[in-house]
Every structure is written in C-alpha cells, then in structure tokens.
Short mmCIF file of C-alpha atoms in Angstrom, two decimals:
data_model
loop_
_atom_site.label_atom_id
_atom_site.label_comp_id
_atom_site.label_asym_id
_atom_site.label_seq_id
_atom_site.Cartn_x
_atom_site.Cartn_y
_atom_site.Cartn_z
CA MET A 241 78.06 110.98 103.38
CA GLN A 242 75.26 110.56 105.74
CA LEU A 243 77.45 108.78 108.33
CA ARG A 244 80.16 111.21 108.30
CA GLN A 245 77.70 114.16 108.73
CA HIS A 246 75.90 112.31 111.51
CA ASN A 247 79.13 111.84 113.37
CA ILE A 248 80.28 115.48 112.87
CA SER A 249 76.93 116.68 114.49
CA LYS A 250 78.12 114.79 117.57
CA LEU A 251 81.73 116.02 117.78
CA PRO A 252 80.74 119.34 119.51
CA GLU A 253 77.77 117.98 121.63
CA ARG A 254 79.68 116.45 124.53
CA ILE A 255 82.86 115.90 126.54
CA PHE A 256 84.68 113.00 125.61
CA ASP A 257 86.98 110.77 127.65
CA ALA A 258 89.63 111.12 124.67
CA LEU A 259 89.98 112.68 121.33
CA VAL A 260 92.29 111.12 119.26
CA ILE A 261 93.81 113.20 116.54
CA GLY A 262 95.31 111.33 113.54
CA GLY A 263 93.43 108.11 111.82
CA GLY A 264 96.43 106.12 110.70
CA ILE A 265 97.35 102.63 112.41
CA ASN A 266 98.05 104.23 115.85
CA GLY A 267 95.24 106.53 116.03
CA ALA A 268 92.80 103.75 114.57
CA SER A 269 94.04 101.17 117.06
CA ALA A 270 93.96 103.62 120.10
CA ALA A 271 90.19 104.37 119.18
CA ALA A 272 89.14 100.95 118.72
CA ALA A 273 90.87 99.91 122.06
CA LEU A 274 89.38 102.73 124.12
CA SER A 275 85.75 102.49 122.24
CA GLY A 276 85.89 98.62 122.88
CA LYS A 277 86.84 98.84 126.34
CA GLY A 278 84.03 101.45 127.15
CA ALA A 279 85.57 104.78 126.89
CA LYS A 280 83.84 107.81 125.12
CA VAL A 281 86.05 108.49 122.22
CA ALA A 282 86.22 110.72 119.16
CA LEU A 283 88.69 110.39 116.34
CA ILE A 284 89.41 112.70 113.63
CA ASP A 285 91.86 112.89 110.64
CA ARG A 286 92.53 116.09 108.49
CA GLY A 287 92.60 113.88 105.43
CA ASP A 288 91.04 110.35 105.18
CA PHE A 289 91.81 107.62 107.38
CA ALA A 290 95.14 105.79 106.61
CA GLY A 291 95.63 108.64 104.25
CA SER A 292 99.36 108.98 104.93
CA THR A 293 102.14 106.57 106.21
CA SER A 294 99.69 103.82 106.91
CA MET A 295 98.84 103.51 102.99
CA HIS A 296 102.23 103.39 101.83
CA SER A 297 103.78 100.21 103.63
CA SER A 298 105.01 97.29 101.95
CA ASN A 299 101.87 95.40 103.41
CA LEU A 300 104.06 93.13 105.44
CA ILE A 301 103.43 91.87 108.90
CA TRP A 302 106.90 90.91 110.07
CA GLY A 303 108.92 90.46 113.23
CA GLY A 304 111.58 92.47 111.91
CA ILE A 305 114.33 90.15 111.17
CA LYS A 306 116.60 93.02 109.84
CA TYR A 307 116.66 94.56 113.44
CA MET A 308 118.78 91.19 114.53
CA GLU A 309 121.88 92.23 112.85
CA SER A 310 121.96 95.40 114.96
CA GLY A 311 121.38 93.30 118.08
CA ASP A 312 117.87 94.57 119.03
CA PHE A 313 116.63 91.09 119.86
CA LYS A 314 114.05 92.45 122.60
CA LEU A 315 112.26 94.43 119.63
CA VAL A 316 112.44 91.26 117.32
CA ARG A 317 110.86 89.01 120.09
CA LYS A 318 108.35 91.55 120.82
CA LEU A 319 107.20 91.98 116.97
CA CYS A 320 107.34 88.23 116.44
CA LYS A 321 104.91 87.69 119.30
CA SER A 322 102.92 90.40 117.66
CA ARG A 323 102.95 89.10 114.15
CA ASN A 324 101.73 85.47 115.50
CA HIS A 325 98.91 87.12 117.62
CA LEU A 326 97.77 89.02 114.37
CA ILE A 327 97.81 85.83 112.15
CA LYS A 328 95.67 84.17 114.92
CA SER A 329 93.31 86.98 115.37
CA TYR A 330 92.78 87.79 111.60
CA PRO A 331 93.33 84.48 109.92
CA SER A 332 91.55 85.67 106.65
CA THR A 333 93.62 88.89 106.55
CA VAL A 334 97.02 88.27 108.00
CA GLN A 335 98.68 85.22 106.48
CA GLU A 336 101.90 83.45 106.48
CA ILE A 337 103.91 83.76 103.58
CA ARG A 338 107.30 82.63 102.58
CA PHE A 339 110.27 84.88 101.98
CA LEU A 340 112.99 83.66 99.47
CA THR A 341 116.24 85.63 100.09
CA THR A 342 119.10 85.46 97.49
CA ILE A 343 122.72 86.08 98.68
CA ASN A 344 125.16 87.20 95.70
CA LYS A 345 128.81 87.25 95.70
CA GLY A 346 130.36 90.07 97.39
CA PHE A 347 127.87 90.20 100.10
CA ARG A 348 129.11 91.34 103.55
CA HIS A 349 128.33 87.69 104.92
CA HIS A 350 128.32 84.25 103.61
CA PRO A 351 124.93 82.76 103.01
CA LEU A 352 125.13 80.42 106.07
CA TYR A 353 125.60 83.29 108.46
CA PRO A 354 122.00 84.96 107.76
CA TRP A 355 120.64 81.60 107.30
CA ALA A 356 121.66 80.55 110.90
CA GLY A 357 120.13 83.85 111.79
CA THR A 358 116.65 82.71 110.33
CA TRP A 359 116.67 79.93 112.75
CA LEU A 360 117.34 82.22 115.78
CA TYR A 361 114.50 84.35 114.06
CA TRP A 362 112.25 81.32 114.06
CA LEU A 363 112.86 80.21 117.43
CA MET A 364 112.27 84.03 118.91
CA GLY A 365 109.04 83.53 117.14
CA SER A 366 108.02 80.60 119.33
CA ALA A 367 108.49 78.36 116.18
CA PHE A 368 104.96 79.55 115.17
CA THR A 369 105.73 79.51 111.49
CA ARG A 370 107.16 77.07 109.04
CA MET A 371 110.92 76.09 109.52
CA PRO A 372 113.59 77.96 107.28
CA ASN A 373 115.79 76.12 105.10
CA PHE A 374 118.82 76.75 103.14
CA LEU A 375 119.20 76.71 99.43
CA ARG A 376 121.94 76.31 97.11
CA PRO A 377 121.49 78.36 93.83
CA ALA A 378 119.97 75.59 91.98
CA GLY A 379 117.32 75.24 94.68
CA ILE A 380 116.51 78.91 94.50
CA LYS A 381 116.23 78.58 90.69
CA ALA A 382 113.89 75.71 90.97
CA ARG A 383 111.60 77.27 93.35
CA GLU A 384 111.73 80.61 91.28
CA PRO A 385 113.03 80.51 87.95
CA ILE A 386 112.86 84.43 87.24
CA ILE A 387 115.70 84.89 89.77
CA ASP A 388 118.84 85.46 88.21
CA THR A 389 121.13 83.02 90.24
CA ARG A 390 124.41 83.38 87.96
CA ASN A 391 126.06 85.46 90.95
CA ALA A 392 124.51 83.74 93.60
CA LEU A 393 126.28 82.06 96.33
CA GLY A 394 122.98 80.77 98.10
CA GLY A 395 119.92 81.61 99.98
CA PHE A 396 117.37 80.67 102.13
CA GLU A 397 113.48 80.59 102.94
CA TYR A 398 111.76 81.49 105.99
CA SER A 399 108.31 82.69 106.83
CA ASP A 400 106.79 86.01 108.05
CA ALA A 401 103.24 87.47 107.14
CA TYR A 402 101.57 89.87 104.96
CA LEU A 403 98.10 91.79 104.41
CA TYR A 404 96.06 89.84 101.77
CA ASP A 405 94.21 92.92 101.02
CA ASN A 406 95.87 96.24 101.63
CA ASP A 407 97.35 98.36 104.67
CA ALA A 408 94.79 101.10 104.17
CA ARG A 409 91.77 98.60 104.38
CA PHE A 410 93.32 96.79 107.64
CA VAL A 411 93.57 100.45 109.30
CA PHE A 412 89.95 101.14 108.28
CA SER A 413 88.88 97.74 110.21
CA PHE A 414 89.94 99.52 113.29
CA VAL A 415 88.20 102.93 112.46
CA ARG A 416 84.93 100.73 111.82
CA GLY A 417 85.51 98.82 115.00
CA ALA A 418 85.62 102.02 117.09
CA LEU A 419 82.30 103.11 115.48
CA ASP A 420 80.88 99.71 116.06
CA PHE A 421 81.82 100.24 119.71
CA GLY A 422 80.22 103.65 119.94
CA GLY A 423 83.01 105.79 119.20
CA VAL A 424 82.45 108.79 117.00
CA ALA A 425 85.05 109.34 113.97
CA ALA A 426 85.18 111.60 111.08
CA ASN A 427 87.73 112.17 108.12
CA TYR A 428 88.43 115.57 106.81
CA VAL A 429 88.28 117.10 110.02
CA GLU A 430 91.39 119.01 110.73
CA SER A 431 92.77 120.22 114.17
CA LEU A 432 94.00 123.68 114.35
CA GLY A 433 95.37 123.30 117.74
CA SER A 434 94.43 122.43 121.33
CA ARG A 435 94.19 124.45 124.55
CA ARG A 436 93.84 123.15 128.18
CA GLU A 437 90.80 124.78 129.97
CA GLY A 438 90.66 123.59 133.57
CA ASP A 439 90.34 119.74 133.15
CA VAL A 440 89.19 119.60 129.78
CA TRP A 441 91.17 119.98 126.39
CA VAL A 442 89.53 122.16 123.82
CA THR A 443 90.52 121.62 120.29
CA SER A 444 89.52 123.81 117.58
CA VAL A 445 88.78 122.08 114.34
CA LYS A 446 87.63 122.70 110.64
CA ASP A 447 85.45 120.53 108.51
CA ARG A 448 87.67 120.49 105.22
CA ILE A 449 84.70 119.62 103.05
CA ASP A 450 82.09 122.54 103.91
CA GLY A 451 84.77 124.87 105.79
CA CYS A 452 82.68 124.90 109.19
CA ALA A 453 84.66 125.57 112.20
CA PHE A 454 83.84 124.17 115.70
CA GLU A 455 85.22 122.81 119.12
CA ILE A 456 85.85 119.34 120.42
CA ARG A 457 85.98 118.96 124.25
CA SER A 458 88.02 116.06 125.83
CA ARG A 459 89.30 115.08 128.97
CA VAL A 460 92.39 113.38 127.46
CA LEU A 461 93.92 114.37 124.03
CA ILE A 462 95.88 111.76 122.11
CA ASN A 463 98.01 113.13 119.54
CA ALA A 464 98.47 110.26 116.93
CA ALA A 465 99.13 112.50 113.93
CA GLY A 466 101.79 110.28 112.41
CA PRO A 467 104.54 112.19 110.81
CA TRP A 468 102.79 115.45 112.11
CA VAL A 469 103.04 114.66 115.64
CA ASP A 470 105.64 117.22 116.45
CA GLN A 471 103.70 119.93 114.23
CA HIS A 472 100.64 119.33 116.30
CA ASN A 473 102.44 119.22 119.49
CA ARG A 474 103.89 122.84 118.72
CA LEU A 475 100.35 123.87 118.15
CA SER A 476 99.15 122.64 121.63
CA GLY A 477 102.26 123.70 123.48
CA GLN A 478 103.48 120.12 124.19
CA ARG A 479 107.11 119.44 124.98
CA THR A 480 108.20 115.50 124.72
CA ASP A 481 111.12 113.33 125.11
CA HIS A 482 110.74 111.88 121.66
CA HIS A 483 110.69 113.55 118.26
CA HIS A 484 110.66 112.27 114.63
CA VAL A 485 113.01 111.83 111.76
CA PHE A 486 111.88 110.49 108.61
CA SER A 487 112.84 108.00 105.97
CA LYS A 488 111.20 108.18 102.53
CA GLY A 489 110.18 104.75 100.97
CA ILE A 490 108.83 104.41 97.66
CA HIS A 491 107.26 101.09 95.92
CA LEU A 492 106.46 100.48 92.36
CA ILE A 493 103.45 98.42 91.34
CA VAL A 494 103.87 96.37 88.05
CA PRO A 495 102.39 93.63 86.16
CA ARG A 496 102.56 90.48 87.99
CA LEU A 497 106.12 88.99 87.77
CA THR A 498 105.61 85.48 88.93
CA GLU A 499 102.69 83.18 89.65
CA ASN A 500 104.21 82.19 92.77
CA LYS A 501 102.72 83.43 96.22
CA ARG A 502 105.84 84.44 97.98
CA VAL A 503 108.04 87.45 98.59
CA LEU A 504 111.31 87.33 97.11
CA ALA A 505 114.02 89.28 99.16
CA PHE A 506 117.33 90.63 97.93
CA PHE A 507 120.19 92.88 99.35
CA ALA A 508 120.19 95.99 97.05
CA ASP A 509 123.48 97.44 95.81
CA ASP A 510 123.80 99.59 99.02
CA GLY A 511 123.08 96.78 101.27
CA ARG A 512 119.40 97.42 102.03
CA LEU A 513 116.81 94.62 102.08
CA PHE A 514 114.75 94.85 98.71
CA PHE A 515 111.58 93.19 98.18
CA VAL A 516 109.34 91.77 95.30
CA ILE A 517 106.11 91.17 96.95
CA PRO A 518 102.78 89.69 95.37
CA MET A 519 99.65 91.95 95.34
CA GLY A 520 96.77 90.05 93.64
CA PRO A 521 97.19 90.50 89.74
CA ARG A 522 100.33 92.80 90.55
CA THR A 523 103.75 92.92 92.09
CA CYS A 524 104.92 95.34 94.30
CA ILE A 525 108.65 96.20 94.19
CA GLY A 526 110.71 98.19 96.61
CA THR A 527 111.62 99.94 98.91
CA THR A 528 113.91 102.90 99.18
CA ASP A 529 115.16 104.15 102.54
CA THR A 530 116.22 107.95 102.07
CA ARG A 531 116.41 110.30 104.95
CA VAL A 532 114.28 113.39 104.40
CA ASP A 533 113.44 116.45 106.40
CA LYS A 534 109.72 116.94 106.25
CA PRO A 535 106.81 114.38 105.73
CA GLU A 536 105.60 115.78 102.27
CA VAL A 537 107.64 113.63 99.87
CA ASP A 538 107.16 112.66 96.16
CA VAL A 539 108.42 109.81 93.99
CA THR A 540 111.54 111.10 91.96
CA GLU A 541 113.01 109.97 88.84
CA GLU A 542 116.06 108.85 91.03
CA ASP A 543 113.98 106.73 93.14
CA ILE A 544 112.45 105.16 90.27
CA ARG A 545 115.72 104.18 88.57
CA PHE A 546 117.01 102.89 91.68
CA VAL A 547 114.26 100.48 92.13
CA LEU A 548 114.26 99.49 88.27
CA ASP A 549 118.05 99.12 88.29
CA ASN A 550 118.23 96.92 91.29
CA ILE A 551 115.23 94.69 90.32
CA ASN A 552 116.45 94.16 86.66
CA LYS A 553 119.81 93.14 87.99
CA ARG A 554 118.24 90.37 90.18
CA LEU A 555 115.75 88.88 87.84
CA GLU A 556 115.81 87.32 84.52
CA LEU A 557 112.82 88.78 82.84
CA ARG A 558 112.04 88.34 79.31
CA ASN A 559 112.20 92.18 79.06
CA PRO A 560 113.63 94.25 81.57
CA LEU A 561 111.35 96.46 83.52
CA GLY A 562 110.93 100.19 82.64
CA GLU A 563 108.98 103.09 83.47
CA GLY A 564 106.26 102.20 80.68
CA ASP A 565 105.50 99.02 82.95
CA ILE A 566 104.72 101.32 86.16
CA ILE A 567 100.90 100.92 87.09
CA ALA A 568 101.23 102.98 90.07
CA THR A 569 103.62 104.12 92.70
CA ARG A 570 103.54 104.34 96.57
CA CYS A 571 105.28 106.96 98.36
CA GLY A 572 105.31 108.02 102.07
CA VAL A 573 107.56 108.37 105.01
CA ARG A 574 108.37 106.29 108.04
CA PRO A 575 108.39 108.49 111.10
CA LEU A 576 111.19 107.03 113.46
CA ALA A 577 111.04 107.91 116.89
CA VAL A 578 114.28 109.23 118.53
CA LYS A 579 115.35 111.35 121.41
CA PRO A 580 117.75 114.34 120.97
CA ASN A 581 121.00 113.61 118.94
CA GLY A 582 119.39 110.01 118.54
CA GLY A 583 118.82 110.29 114.68
CA ASN A 584 122.17 111.20 113.39
CA ASP A 585 123.35 110.12 109.75
CA ARG A 586 125.77 107.33 111.27
CA ASP A 587 123.05 105.13 112.60
CA PHE A 588 120.12 106.30 110.44
CA LEU A 589 119.60 102.95 108.64
CA ASN A 590 119.84 101.06 111.68
CA LEU A 591 117.14 103.03 113.44
CA SER A 592 114.25 100.93 115.06
CA ARG A 593 110.72 101.32 113.93
CA LYS A 594 109.49 100.62 117.57
CA HIS A 595 106.92 103.01 118.84
CA ALA A 596 107.14 105.23 122.08
CA ILE A 597 104.22 107.00 123.95
CA ASP A 598 105.33 110.10 125.66
CA THR A 599 102.55 111.24 128.34
CA ASP A 600 102.07 114.77 130.06
CA ASP A 601 100.58 113.42 133.32
CA GLU A 602 99.57 117.00 134.50
CA ASN A 603 97.53 117.75 131.33
CA GLY A 604 96.25 114.57 130.24
CA HIS A 605 98.09 114.37 126.82
CA LEU A 606 99.61 111.39 124.87
CA SER A 607 101.89 111.46 121.92
CA ILE A 608 102.56 108.47 119.85
CA PHE A 609 105.92 108.37 118.09
CA GLY A 610 107.12 105.85 115.46
CA GLY A 611 105.30 102.55 115.18
CA LYS A 612 104.55 99.83 112.57
CA LEU A 613 101.43 97.85 111.45
CA THR A 614 102.76 94.84 112.93
CA ASP A 615 102.49 96.41 116.52
CA CYS A 616 99.27 97.79 116.29
CA LEU A 617 97.28 95.81 119.04
CA ASN A 618 100.32 96.62 121.54
CA VAL A 619 99.77 100.36 120.79
CA GLY A 620 96.02 99.96 121.40
CA GLU A 621 96.60 98.28 124.74
CA GLU A 622 99.30 100.53 125.92
CA VAL A 623 97.25 103.55 125.18
CA VAL A 624 94.50 102.24 127.20
CA GLU A 625 96.75 101.62 129.98
CA GLU A 626 98.14 105.33 130.01
CA VAL A 627 94.53 106.68 129.92
CA ALA A 628 93.25 104.67 132.84
CA ARG A 629 96.30 105.89 134.67
CA LEU A 630 95.35 109.49 133.95
CA GLY A 631 92.10 108.62 135.77
CA ILE A 632 89.72 107.98 133.15
CA GLU A 633 87.32 105.18 133.84
CA ILE A 634 87.65 101.99 131.54
CA PRO A 635 84.38 100.26 132.08
CA LYS A 636 85.20 96.69 130.42
CA PRO A 637 88.99 96.51 130.71
CA ASP A 638 89.18 92.90 129.69
CA PHE A 639 87.12 93.55 126.70
CA ARG A 640 88.75 91.91 123.40
CA TRP A 641 88.46 94.74 120.83
CA TYR A 642 90.09 93.18 117.99
CA GLY A 643 90.03 90.23 115.79
CA GLU A 644 87.65 88.65 113.30
CA PRO A 645 84.22 87.41 114.27
CA ASP A 646 84.12 83.93 115.72
CA ALA A 647 84.23 80.62 113.84
CA SER A 648 80.51 80.19 114.28
CA ALA A 649 79.75 83.50 112.71
CA ARG A 650 82.03 82.63 109.65
CA GLU A 651 80.27 79.24 109.25
CA THR A 652 76.91 81.02 109.53
CA PHE A 653 78.05 83.26 106.49
CA MET A 654 79.57 80.47 104.51
CA HIS A 655 76.34 78.34 105.02
CA GLN A 656 74.20 81.10 103.57
CA ALA A 657 76.77 81.62 100.89
CA ARG A 658 76.53 77.92 99.89
CA LEU A 659 72.82 77.77 99.95
CA MET A 660 72.67 80.61 97.43
CA GLU A 661 75.48 79.31 95.45
CA LEU A 662 77.34 82.48 95.68
CA ASP A 663 80.82 81.21 94.60
CA ALA A 664 79.29 80.23 91.19
CA MET A 665 78.84 84.06 90.69
CA THR A 666 82.74 84.61 91.11
CA SER A 667 83.96 86.41 88.23
CA ALA A 668 86.68 84.63 85.84
CA GLU A 669 89.37 87.18 86.76
CA ALA A 670 89.13 87.01 90.53
CA MET A 671 91.95 85.48 92.68
CA GLU A 672 89.74 83.60 95.09
CA PRO A 673 86.13 82.36 95.94
CA LEU A 674 83.72 85.14 96.15
CA SER A 675 82.54 83.88 99.73
CA VAL A 676 86.17 84.02 100.90
CA ARG A 677 86.75 87.59 99.77
CA LEU A 678 83.50 88.89 101.15
CA TRP A 679 84.11 87.52 104.50
CA ARG A 680 87.48 88.55 104.83
CA ARG A 681 86.52 92.13 103.94
CA TYR A 682 83.19 92.45 105.83
CA GLY A 683 83.01 89.97 108.30
CA THR A 684 79.34 89.75 109.72
CA GLN A 685 78.17 92.67 107.63
CA ALA A 686 78.79 90.60 104.43
CA LEU A 687 75.31 88.90 105.50
CA GLU A 688 74.14 92.39 104.46
CA LEU A 689 75.55 91.87 100.96
CA LEU A 690 74.07 88.18 100.60
CA GLU A 691 70.58 89.52 101.48
CA ASP A 692 71.19 92.52 98.66
CA ILE A 693 72.23 89.71 96.19
CA ARG A 694 69.21 87.68 96.98
CA GLN A 695 66.93 90.29 96.17
CA ASP A 696 68.67 91.73 93.19
CA PRO A 697 71.42 89.29 91.57
CA ARG A 698 72.92 92.30 89.77
CA GLN A 699 74.41 93.12 93.00
CA ALA A 700 76.96 90.41 92.54
CA GLU A 701 78.20 91.92 89.00
CA VAL A 702 81.65 93.28 88.83
CA LEU A 703 81.27 97.03 88.72
CA ILE A 704 84.49 98.42 87.61
CA GLU A 705 86.28 96.44 84.91
CA GLY A 706 89.64 94.91 85.90
CA THR A 707 88.71 94.70 89.35
CA GLU A 708 86.67 92.04 91.71
CA TYR A 709 84.41 94.67 93.47
CA LEU A 710 80.64 94.21 93.15
CA ARG A 711 77.90 96.76 92.76
CA GLY A 712 76.58 95.70 96.15
CA GLU A 713 80.07 96.52 97.73
CA LEU A 714 79.69 99.97 96.62
CA LYS A 715 76.45 100.40 98.29
CA LEU A 716 77.65 98.86 101.54
CA ALA A 717 80.74 101.23 101.35
CA ARG A 718 78.15 104.26 101.01
CA ARG A 719 76.40 102.97 104.16
CA ARG A 720 79.30 102.20 106.37
CA GLU A 721 82.67 103.28 105.35
CA MET A 722 82.59 107.08 105.37
CA VAL A 723 83.95 107.39 101.84
CA THR A 724 84.02 111.18 101.37
CA LYS A 725 86.18 111.41 98.12
CA LEU A 726 86.42 108.95 95.30
CA GLU A 727 90.14 108.27 96.11
CA ASP A 728 88.90 107.26 99.55
CA PHE A 729 87.24 104.21 97.85
CA LEU A 730 89.60 103.50 94.83
CA ARG A 731 92.97 103.90 97.19
CA ARG A 732 92.22 102.89 100.63
CA ARG A 733 88.83 101.10 101.17
CA SER A 734 90.00 99.09 98.09
CA LYS A 735 93.08 99.08 96.18
CA ILE A 736 91.58 99.68 92.65
CA SER A 737 94.10 102.63 91.92
CA LEU A 738 97.13 100.46 92.59
CA VAL A 739 96.34 97.65 90.45
CA VAL A 740 94.28 99.20 87.61
CA SER A 741 96.26 101.95 85.43
CA ARG A 742 94.98 105.52 85.13
CA ALA A 743 94.03 105.03 81.65
CA SER A 744 91.95 101.98 82.23
CA LEU A 745 89.92 103.77 85.00
CA ARG A 746 89.38 106.71 82.97
CA ASP A 747 87.88 104.50 80.27
CA SER A 748 85.49 102.47 82.54
CA PRO A 749 81.91 103.11 82.29
CA GLY A 750 81.50 101.28 85.75
CA LEU A 751 83.61 104.15 87.57
CA LYS A 752 80.69 106.64 86.54
CA GLU A 753 78.27 104.24 87.99
CA ALA A 754 80.40 103.64 91.05
CA CYS A 755 80.39 107.48 91.60
CA ASP A 756 76.63 107.75 91.39
CA ILE A 757 76.35 104.86 94.12
CA LEU A 758 78.74 106.39 96.45
CA PHE A 759 77.76 110.26 96.02
CA GLY A 760 74.54 110.47 94.50
CA GLU A 761 73.95 114.11 93.22
CA LYS A 762 77.58 115.10 93.97
CA ALA A 763 78.65 112.18 91.58
CA GLU A 764 80.03 114.43 88.89
CA GLN A 765 81.77 116.69 91.24
CA ARG A 766 83.51 114.00 92.93
CA LEU A 767 84.73 112.37 89.70
CA ALA A 768 85.82 115.47 88.23
CA GLU A 769 87.47 116.38 91.51
CA TYR A 770 89.44 113.00 91.47
CA TRP A 771 90.82 113.53 87.94
CA SER A 772 91.80 117.13 88.85
CA VAL A 773 93.90 115.95 91.67
CA GLU A 774 95.40 113.26 89.65
CA ALA A 775 96.31 115.59 86.90
CA GLY A 776 97.95 117.94 89.39
CA GLU A 777 100.16 115.13 90.89
CA ILE A 778 101.20 114.04 87.36
CA GLU A 779 102.24 117.45 86.53
CA ALA A 780 104.16 117.88 89.97
CA ASP A 781 105.87 114.30 89.45
CA SER A 782 106.93 115.59 85.92
CA ALA A 783 108.31 118.99 86.96
#
C-alpha cells in the first residue's frame, strides 16, 4: 500500500504531459510507451489494473486466423507480425503453441479447405512458426486420444502463441514498466469526468479506498477505459467517430483434461471456434460470443450449459464434465470498435477485433477503441505518435520500452540461481524449475528474491497450498505490485483463484499468512472483504 499512497500523493502535485484513464492492456501499453520515451505520464484505473476485459481473455496471442474467412487479410498480416514480435520480445512469457483443429462431418467446408488456409496463414506470418500439417482422423487420435474422432473428417495442426502465465499478469508488466520509467500509476482511483481549462485537462477523481477527492491536470487526456470509453467520453463532452458494441465471452476452468501442451480447437454447434487451452494444472475451455448491450455481465446457466455440451460432444472423457467440475469461471466483454451502423446483428460475429484511436486535435484528447492483447505494442507506439503530433515533446523517441531484459541479465540471474542451487528448492507440484518461473515473472527483480532466500531459506517455501507461490514472492508483491485488495493478488498478479478451488482457498492456513504479508494490520479486514465479495458473487450467480 505504501507504493500506491506514494503515487497518489504525486497525482495532484504536477501537470502531466498525459493522463491515461484505464489500466487495461490499451492504457497500460500507452502509459509504458509514453513513459519509456520520456513523457511525464499518469495512469489511473477505477478498479485494479487489468480488472475487466484484460483479465478475461483466452490467454492467446494469435494472428486472428478466423478473420481470413471474412477476407480481412490486412488485419491478419498485422496481427501475425505483432505475434511474432511479442514472441521475440517476451520469450519467457509469450510462447509458440500448437493448435490441433478437428473438422467434423457437416461442417461448411471440407478439411482440406481450412488446411490450405493455414498454409496461407503461415506464409502471412512470415513462416515464423512451425509449419502446419494435415491430419486424418487416425492421426488426430494418435496425437490427442481424448478427442472423439468418430464423426471427424480430418483436421490440421498449426501454430500460434499463448501467455504462459496469465493475461492480467502480462498487463501489469506494462504498468510496472511505466512506473520504472518514472510514470505515476494508481489503482482504485476513479475519474468522475474531465474538463478543458485553457490548454490543460482537469480531471476530477476519487480515491475509492479512502473516499478522498482531488484533481489531476494534464496537457493530453487519453481515454483507455476499455468497455467504458463511450461512458467517459460523455462525462468529458467528447464526440467520436467510433463507439463500442459488446460481445460477452466466458471460459470455464476445469481439472486438467490432457497432459499434452497444445490447444485443441473445434467448431461449436453454431459454427464458432471453440478452444481447450492448457492452464498449468488446469484446463480452460470456451468461449462464447454473445452480443450484449452493456459491459457489466455475469455467467449464466445457459452459458455454462453451452460450453459443457459442446466440449462433451467433442471429447471422449471417462466421465463427462459437469458443473461440479468447474473450479472457476472467466466472464467479460470484448469491446468492438465500430462506426455508426457498423455493428448490426447480421455481421456481428465477423466484426474485427482491431483497435481504433480517435483524436480530438483541438482539445488534445485520445480515445482508444477495441484492441487485443496481440496488438498491444502497436497501440503503445501509435499513442506516442498521436501525442507527439499534438505538440507534446517526446525526449527519447527511439527508446525501446518493452521486452524482457537482455540475455546477459538473464544469465547473471541464472548463474546466481545455480550457485545457490535454487532449482533444488522447486516444489514437487511445480510445472517448471523455480529459476525459470521466477525469471519469467520478475526479470531482474528476481535477484531481490535470490537475496531474500539466501538470508532466509523460508522465503523459498510455497505459502499457499496447491500453488507455486513462495513466501518471498508475497513480500516482493507488497513492495512493487500495488496489491490493494486480496483479489488483486489471487486473481491478477497471480492466477491462484483460477486454479485453486474456493473451498481449498478458504481452508488454506497459508492464505492468512499471505494476507499478513501483503496488508499488515489490515490483513483481517482484507480477508473478510474478499470472502464477502465472493459470497455476494455466488448469490448473484444463483439468483
């Protein structure tokens, strides 16, 4: 909490070059890019960073192969290049993964037709990934025995990428980057609207933790509020070319269905792509694609039944999946950028997920619509270009503001880890060596963890049963990750609440100690608050 309070104290003290409203992937990448290139930037979010759309994705970094069927080849080429760039820039976090797609009888195309499409997709991606290949039903079964191939015509394998950890953690890495570059960021700070006074934007805000109100001044205002961009523009008197329509998507997290590390892709009964995605010790299945009128959504019984019915039809499991197998759910909206009359029901399912930036040159205001995790580096660079065009000085225009530390830094960490035999401390349940995981999550900051473990070997102990998180990681999170509520850590800085059942968490003695480390004297309050919110959500879901 000290980091957050320190940053909040800075917000009313100065005039920033830009204030970014919204800490999802668009806002986080914009703030990191601007800060890295030398602009004075503030970032606020009314909830936690990545607290909405950006924590409900499929964790996929992909070139948008499905957009090829609608002929949006320019977007596919752009996204493939972005995917390749992310794989090269974040080799520990963004990793190539094989997709195994099964085509059943009655599908609108023979399997050879989409297979040919995967070759074009591969070429449009500069042949950066492994080559695709065609599979007959026996070949599908040999690679993945749990797939029911009795109704299959054939299938194919191709490559895209995915986030090894989770989407919200990836977003926070950009927030942390903005802080490291000298930016100011705070979660749970709500914008109440902005007004233009001369050549400065004045944004009225409220600290949602203690209720205090104050104002933030900036020369440029960047609305990156995700699904709420239109709402905030109304508060600030902005009119834009684009607006949002919403698609609800849900995923179900269930026990791991296969040991194989690949994505299984099917076409659901209504023709939409449907995935079975590895998530460490669990499997993530979904998604739905339902048009909704507002960004506030919940998982419904109909959503759950759709996902379970479709997966049980396509897999040969010892016991069909039921509601009792669901460990957690993910539910959010995709905000889709459209122009007037561009989001009608006829073409809704084919609407592009590409982003759009509307700029009010006269008043120095940017609105970011749509977007994907895959395209985040482009968003950051484009925002910098627009802000510079509005007259804000960018002192370091060529600075590389993204990516993992260089190979020499990694080798320094790995050398230190070998000297202290860190990997021998890896828990039996872990999915990978401890050194690999700590480097991926913390980069050069993992050296702080090594020093903590040297001084006190207890810092290398797993704290919360059924997870991989160490006591020392909780201390690092308190210092550097602005964990304000317990859910921030359990759901976004980590994925604990996605892979550990609610009942197991409640019975965990380590959770109490985690709260003590994160919140000190407010530990009991934060723990009670977390279970109170959880109970409220359960009650709402069952209503």
